[in-house]
Amino acid sequence: CGTVGATIKGKQIHDKIRRRGLLEKDIILGNALLDMYTRCGLLSRSQKVLEELPARDVVSWNTLISGYVQHAQTQETFNCLERMESEGFSPDVITFMCILKACGNIGAIDKGKQIHEKIRNRKGLLEKDIMLATTVVDMYAKCGALAKAQEVLEKLRVRNVISWSALITGYAQRAQVDEALNCLDRMQSEGIAPNTV
C-alpha cells in the first residue's frame, strides 16, 4: 500500500489490524504500518500511530523521522529526534543521516555541528560507515562550510566517489571552480573514477 500510495486500502488494513488487537503483540507490524502512512505522505497519521504503539524502537522513530525529512518538514524532524532521545532511545546511523540531511536542506549549520559532535562522541562511528561520513561532508557543503566539509573528508580513512562528489558539488554551487577542479584531480589521483555527478 505504501509503495503504490494506496491509502484507502492501507487504512482498511489498519482498521482490521486494530480490531484484532495485533499491534499489541507485534512491533514489526507497527513499524510496517508507520512506513505505509509515511510513504503515502500521511505524516500526522504516522505520528498518531507511533504515539499509539504499545512499544516503540529505533526503527519506529527512524521511519517517522525519515518521512519528515522526505516531506521537508524540518522542525518536525528535529522535534521527533528530541522526543526519541527523551524516551531513552539513542540515535543510530540512519537517524543521524536523516537529521544531517534535514540540516543540509535548510542550512542549519549549528544543529548540524551538534549532530556531528554526537557522532564524534561515538568513537569509530564515522570511520566504520562511509555513507554516514559522506552525509556529514554533504551537510557541511550544503551549509556553505566548505573548509569544514573538506576537513571531514580529509580525515576519512576511506573515500569514495560519493564523498568526493559531495565536496565537489559544494564548491561548484558556490562557483569555487579551482577548488572543485582540485578536488577532482585529487580524487582521480586516489584511483577513483568520476561518475555522472
C-alpha positions as a printed Julia matrix, in Angstrom:
197×3 Matrix{Float64}:
  0.0    0.0     0.0
  2.8    2.41    0.87
  4.75   1.68   -2.28
  1.82   2.41   -4.6
  0.17   5.08   -2.41
 -2.97   3.02   -1.79
 -4.06   5.0     1.27
 -7.69   3.83    1.32
 -6.67   0.16    1.22
 -3.95   0.86    3.8
 -6.48   2.43    6.17
 -8.79  -0.56    5.71
 -5.98  -2.92    6.62
 -5.1   -0.72    9.61
 -8.71  -1.0    10.82
 -8.53  -4.81   10.59
 -5.24  -4.81   12.5
 -6.74  -2.57   15.19
 -9.91  -4.68   15.55
 -7.84  -7.81   16.04
 -5.51  -6.13   18.55
 -2.45  -7.17   16.56
 -0.42  -4.03   17.34
 -0.32  -5.06   21.0
  1.85  -8.04   20.09
  3.96  -7.08   17.1
  6.33  -4.11   16.86
  7.35  -5.11   13.32
  3.73  -4.82   12.21
  3.51  -1.41   13.9
  6.63  -0.26   12.07
  5.24  -1.5     8.75
  2.07   0.49    9.41
  4.15   3.6    10.2
  6.1    3.08    6.99
  2.92   2.76    4.93
  1.46   6.03    6.2
  4.82   7.79    5.86
  5.27   6.67    2.26
  1.75   7.88    1.49
  2.67  11.29    2.92
  0.18  11.0     5.79
  2.63  12.1     8.44
  0.07  13.22   11.02
 -1.47   9.74   10.79
  2.0    8.24   11.08
  2.67  10.34   14.19
 -0.63   9.16   15.69
  0.23   5.51   15.01
  3.63   5.99   16.66
  2.02   7.5    19.75
 -0.47   4.62   19.98
  2.11   1.84   19.69
  2.46  -0.01   22.99
  6.17  -0.47   22.24
  8.48   1.54   20.01
 12.04   1.03   18.88
 14.64   2.99   16.93
 13.14   1.74   13.65
  9.79   3.25   14.63
 11.35   6.64   15.26
 13.57   6.46   12.15
 10.56   5.72    9.98
  8.8    8.87   11.12
 11.97  11.0    11.07
 12.81   9.94    7.51
  9.24  10.73    6.46
  9.52  14.24    7.87
 12.83  14.72    6.03
 11.4   13.43    2.74
  8.47  15.83    3.02
 10.67  18.81    4.02
  9.13  19.16    7.48
 12.4   20.04    9.18
 11.13  21.36   12.5
  9.07  18.2    12.96
 12.21  16.2    12.16
 14.11  17.93   14.95
 11.17  17.64   17.38
 10.9   13.94   16.65
 14.61  13.44   17.42
 14.19  15.26   20.76
 11.2   13.08   21.7
 13.05   9.95   20.67
 16.02  10.83   22.87
 13.78  11.93   25.76
 12.24   8.44   25.71
 15.69   6.93   26.1
 16.36   5.85   22.52
 19.82   6.51   21.12
 20.05   7.64   17.5
 21.64   5.15   15.14
 23.36   5.69   11.79
 20.02   6.04    9.96
 18.79   8.63   12.47
 21.98  10.65   12.14
 21.88  10.53    8.34
 18.28  11.74    8.26
 18.93  14.61   10.69
 22.08  15.67    8.82
 20.15  15.68    5.55
 17.49  17.91    7.15
 20.23  20.26    8.39
 21.79  20.46    4.94
 18.44  21.06    3.27
 17.78  24.23    5.27
 21.35  25.29    6.04
 21.04  24.6     9.78
 24.79  24.57   10.39
 24.57  24.88   14.19
 22.27  21.88   14.5
 24.46  20.02   12.02
 27.54  20.7    14.14
 25.72  19.39   17.23
 24.85  16.19   15.4
 28.4   15.86   14.07
 29.67  16.21   17.66
 27.29  13.45   18.84
 28.63  11.22   16.06
 32.24  12.01   17.01
 31.47  11.11   20.64
 30.65   7.6    19.45
 34.2    6.51   18.78
 34.78   4.98   15.38
 31.29   5.54   14.0
 32.42   7.81   11.16
 35.3    5.5    10.33
 33.03   2.47   10.12
 30.31   3.96    7.92
 31.32   5.72    4.71
 27.71   6.73    3.95
 27.38   8.48    7.31
 30.72  10.21    6.78
 29.62  11.29    3.3
 26.39  12.68    4.75
 28.44  14.79    7.19
 30.54  16.12    4.27
 27.38  16.8     2.27
 25.71  18.63    5.17
 28.68  20.97    5.65
 28.96  21.53    1.9
 25.26  22.39    1.56
 25.54  24.78    4.51
 28.44  26.55    2.79
 31.03  25.4     5.36
 33.31  24.06    2.65
 36.52  24.17    4.7
 34.82  22.04    7.34
 33.45  19.68    4.66
 36.94  19.27    3.25
 38.4   18.75    6.73
 35.95  15.91    7.4
 36.68  14.36    4.0
 40.46  14.59    4.55
 40.19  12.71    7.86
 38.34   9.76    6.31
 40.44   6.63    6.02
 38.35   5.56    3.04
 36.91   7.96    0.5
 34.75   7.13   -2.49
 33.27   8.89   -5.49
 30.17   9.84   -3.49
 32.1   11.56   -0.69
 34.28  13.41   -3.2
 31.22  14.37   -5.27
 29.54  15.89   -2.21
 32.52  18.2    -1.72
 32.95  18.96   -5.43
 29.25  19.83   -5.69
 29.56  22.19   -2.72
 32.46  24.04   -4.35
 30.71  24.12   -7.74
 27.49  25.54   -6.26
 29.47  28.42   -4.81
 31.38  28.99   -8.06
 34.7   27.98   -6.48
 35.87  26.38   -9.69
 39.55  26.0    -8.85
 38.75  24.16   -5.62
 36.25  21.9    -7.4
 38.79  21.02  -10.09
 41.49  20.47   -7.47
 39.19  18.0    -5.69
 38.52  16.23   -8.98
 42.27  15.89   -9.59
 42.88  14.61   -6.07
 40.01  12.13   -6.35
 41.42  10.75   -9.6
 44.94  10.6    -8.13
 43.48   8.27   -5.46
 42.33   5.97   -8.26
 38.66   6.94   -8.01
 36.99   7.43  -11.39
 34.43  10.24  -11.76
 30.75   9.34  -12.11
 27.96  11.34  -13.77
 27.57  13.59  -10.7
